[in-house]
């Protein structure tokens, strides 16, 4: 229904970005209360939509990093290279890497306490070797948020940009 979104995603893949599947409802409770079968169907439906748009999702990021035990079981069997949590990246059965907190601005960000631009800037200064920014289009509706992100990126321009695919590969 949104050909311009499909074109944009395809262009991002062409430019080296990783595309991850997210939820269909973008709600922290999207997978809560679903049994294994319903969870499997919900994940498959989202994957099917992306594939119909011409994009093969390489990874999965649950809305608000809310992974139920059922979702974890489904993802362990799914054909994703990785799935990201608020502090970890799973790359296979029993294989995960600590990747540090994801800093975000919006209400559904992994670190809600970093919901202000000032706190995001401060947390980025204290960050470890990997700086993860958890951004959504709506996070950039406010000029102060845009300024905070620009400031974090400017101060961290010496860092090498990597994707979850890069981290998963080692």
Short mmCIF file of C-alpha atoms in Angstrom, two decimals:
data_model
loop_
_atom_site.label_atom_id
_atom_site.label_comp_id
_atom_site.label_asym_id
_atom_site.label_seq_id
_atom_site.Cartn_x
_atom_site.Cartn_y
_atom_site.Cartn_z
CA UNK A 1 0.00 0.00 0.00
CA UNK A 2 3.00 2.32 0.33
CA UNK A 3 5.19 1.91 -2.78
CA UNK A 4 7.31 4.91 -1.74
CA UNK A 5 8.21 3.15 1.50
CA UNK A 6 9.15 -0.02 -0.37
CA UNK A 7 11.32 2.03 -2.75
CA UNK A 8 12.98 3.82 0.16
CA UNK A 9 13.72 0.53 1.96
CA UNK A 10 15.18 -0.96 -1.23
CA UNK A 11 17.39 2.10 -1.69
CA UNK A 12 18.61 1.85 1.91
CA UNK A 13 19.59 -1.80 1.36
CA UNK A 14 21.44 -0.73 -1.81
CA UNK A 15 23.36 1.81 0.28
CA UNK A 16 24.39 -0.81 2.85
CA UNK A 17 21.77 -0.50 5.56
CA UNK A 18 20.41 -3.52 7.40
CA UNK A 19 16.66 -3.96 7.38
CA UNK A 20 15.11 -5.48 10.46
CA UNK A 21 11.58 -6.68 10.89
CA UNK A 22 9.66 -4.92 13.64
CA UNK A 23 6.13 -5.47 14.83
CA UNK A 24 3.01 -4.82 12.82
CA UNK A 25 1.45 -2.69 15.55
CA UNK A 26 4.60 -1.11 17.04
CA UNK A 27 3.30 -1.74 20.52
CA UNK A 28 5.34 -3.06 23.44
CA UNK A 29 2.51 -5.48 24.16
CA UNK A 30 2.14 -6.71 20.59
CA UNK A 31 3.36 -10.23 21.35
CA UNK A 32 2.15 -10.38 24.97
CA UNK A 33 -0.43 -13.07 25.55
CA UNK A 34 0.18 -14.81 22.22
CA UNK A 35 0.89 -18.52 22.27
CA UNK A 36 3.62 -20.07 20.11
CA UNK A 37 1.30 -20.57 17.13
CA UNK A 38 -0.07 -17.02 17.15
CA UNK A 39 3.41 -15.59 17.66
CA UNK A 40 4.72 -17.66 14.75
CA UNK A 41 1.86 -16.44 12.52
CA UNK A 42 2.41 -12.79 13.51
CA UNK A 43 6.15 -12.98 12.78
CA UNK A 44 5.52 -14.77 9.47
CA UNK A 45 2.93 -12.15 8.42
CA UNK A 46 5.38 -9.30 9.02
CA UNK A 47 8.14 -11.12 7.15
CA UNK A 48 5.77 -11.80 4.26
CA UNK A 49 4.87 -8.09 4.02
CA UNK A 50 8.51 -7.06 3.84
CA UNK A 51 9.27 -9.70 1.24
CA UNK A 52 6.28 -8.56 -0.85
CA UNK A 53 7.82 -5.09 -0.72
CA UNK A 54 11.01 -6.58 -2.16
CA UNK A 55 13.00 -6.48 1.08
CA UNK A 56 14.49 -9.48 2.83
CA UNK A 57 14.70 -8.69 6.55
CA UNK A 58 18.04 -9.80 7.98
CA UNK A 59 17.15 -9.31 11.60
CA UNK A 60 14.35 -8.69 14.04
CA UNK A 61 13.80 -5.99 16.66
CA UNK A 62 10.72 -6.42 18.87
CA UNK A 63 8.70 -3.30 19.64
CA UNK A 64 10.21 -1.72 22.78
CA UNK A 65 12.53 -4.77 22.91
CA UNK A 66 9.66 -6.72 24.51
CA UNK A 67 10.61 -10.34 23.85
CA UNK A 68 8.18 -12.85 25.31
CA UNK A 69 9.39 -16.44 25.86
CA UNK A 70 7.17 -17.46 22.91
CA UNK A 71 8.73 -14.82 20.65
CA UNK A 72 12.21 -15.94 21.67
CA UNK A 73 11.36 -19.55 20.76
CA UNK A 74 9.91 -18.51 17.40
CA UNK A 75 12.93 -16.34 16.57
CA UNK A 76 15.33 -19.16 17.49
CA UNK A 77 13.78 -21.14 14.61
CA UNK A 78 13.32 -18.21 12.21
CA UNK A 79 15.69 -17.44 9.33
CA UNK A 80 17.04 -14.18 10.78
CA UNK A 81 20.78 -13.60 11.09
CA UNK A 82 20.25 -11.75 14.36
CA UNK A 83 17.72 -10.21 16.72
CA UNK A 84 18.44 -7.21 18.86
CA UNK A 85 17.51 -6.48 22.44
CA UNK A 86 18.03 -3.38 24.52
CA UNK A 87 21.51 -4.56 25.62
CA UNK A 88 22.23 -7.70 23.58
CA UNK A 89 22.42 -9.01 20.05
CA UNK A 90 21.50 -12.67 19.54
CA UNK A 91 23.25 -14.29 16.60
CA UNK A 92 22.30 -17.93 16.97
CA UNK A 93 21.28 -20.57 19.49
CA UNK A 94 23.07 -19.74 22.73
CA UNK A 95 25.09 -16.99 21.04
CA UNK A 96 24.66 -13.41 22.10
CA UNK A 97 26.82 -10.35 22.43
CA UNK A 98 26.48 -7.50 24.86
CA UNK A 99 26.14 -4.37 22.77
CA UNK A 100 25.37 -1.75 25.39
CA UNK A 101 22.20 0.23 25.86
CA UNK A 102 20.26 1.76 23.01
CA UNK A 103 19.81 5.48 23.58
CA UNK A 104 16.54 6.93 22.40
CA UNK A 105 14.28 9.94 22.51
CA UNK A 106 10.77 8.58 22.18
CA UNK A 107 8.41 7.11 24.70
CA UNK A 108 8.94 3.58 23.37
CA UNK A 109 12.73 3.77 23.45
CA UNK A 110 14.64 1.15 25.36
CA UNK A 111 15.93 3.75 27.78
CA UNK A 112 12.92 5.82 28.68
CA UNK A 113 15.01 7.68 31.21
CA UNK A 114 16.96 9.11 28.26
CA UNK A 115 13.82 10.63 26.78
CA UNK A 116 15.21 14.14 26.96
CA UNK A 117 17.79 15.49 24.53
CA UNK A 118 20.03 16.54 27.43
CA UNK A 119 20.10 13.02 28.88
CA UNK A 120 20.73 11.45 25.47
CA UNK A 121 23.74 13.74 24.96
CA UNK A 122 25.08 12.93 28.44
CA UNK A 123 24.59 9.18 28.03
CA UNK A 124 26.34 9.25 24.65
CA UNK A 125 29.38 10.92 26.26
CA UNK A 126 29.59 8.13 28.81
CA UNK A 127 28.96 5.35 26.28
CA UNK A 128 31.35 2.53 25.66
CA UNK A 129 32.93 1.47 22.40
CA UNK A 130 29.57 0.95 20.71
CA UNK A 131 27.11 3.83 20.59
CA UNK A 132 23.60 2.69 19.70
CA UNK A 133 20.97 5.24 18.81
CA UNK A 134 17.40 3.99 18.90
CA UNK A 135 15.58 6.45 16.66
CA UNK A 136 12.19 6.46 15.03
CA UNK A 137 10.82 8.97 12.52
CA UNK A 138 8.46 10.45 15.12
CA UNK A 139 11.40 11.03 17.48
CA UNK A 140 12.57 13.71 15.09
CA UNK A 141 9.37 15.76 15.07
CA UNK A 142 10.78 18.19 17.62
CA UNK A 143 13.66 20.55 16.78
CA UNK A 144 15.29 19.89 20.17
CA UNK A 145 15.40 16.18 19.44
CA UNK A 146 16.92 16.77 16.01
CA UNK A 147 19.53 19.02 17.61
CA UNK A 148 20.36 16.37 20.21
CA UNK A 149 20.85 13.68 17.58
CA UNK A 150 22.94 15.99 15.40
CA UNK A 151 25.09 16.89 18.42
CA UNK A 152 25.64 13.24 19.37
CA UNK A 153 26.56 12.38 15.77
CA UNK A 154 28.88 15.38 15.46
CA UNK A 155 30.71 14.55 18.71
CA UNK A 156 31.03 10.91 17.66
CA UNK A 157 32.07 11.47 14.04
CA UNK A 158 35.35 9.62 14.75
CA UNK A 159 33.42 6.40 15.26
CA UNK A 160 32.90 3.97 12.41
CA UNK A 161 29.27 3.42 11.49
CA UNK A 162 28.27 -0.24 11.63
CA UNK A 163 25.05 -2.16 11.17
CA UNK A 164 23.68 -5.01 13.21
CA UNK A 165 24.78 -7.23 10.30
CA UNK A 166 28.36 -6.06 10.86
CA UNK A 167 28.18 -6.74 14.59
CA UNK A 168 26.60 -10.16 14.06
CA UNK A 169 29.35 -11.08 11.58
CA UNK A 170 31.93 -10.51 14.19
#
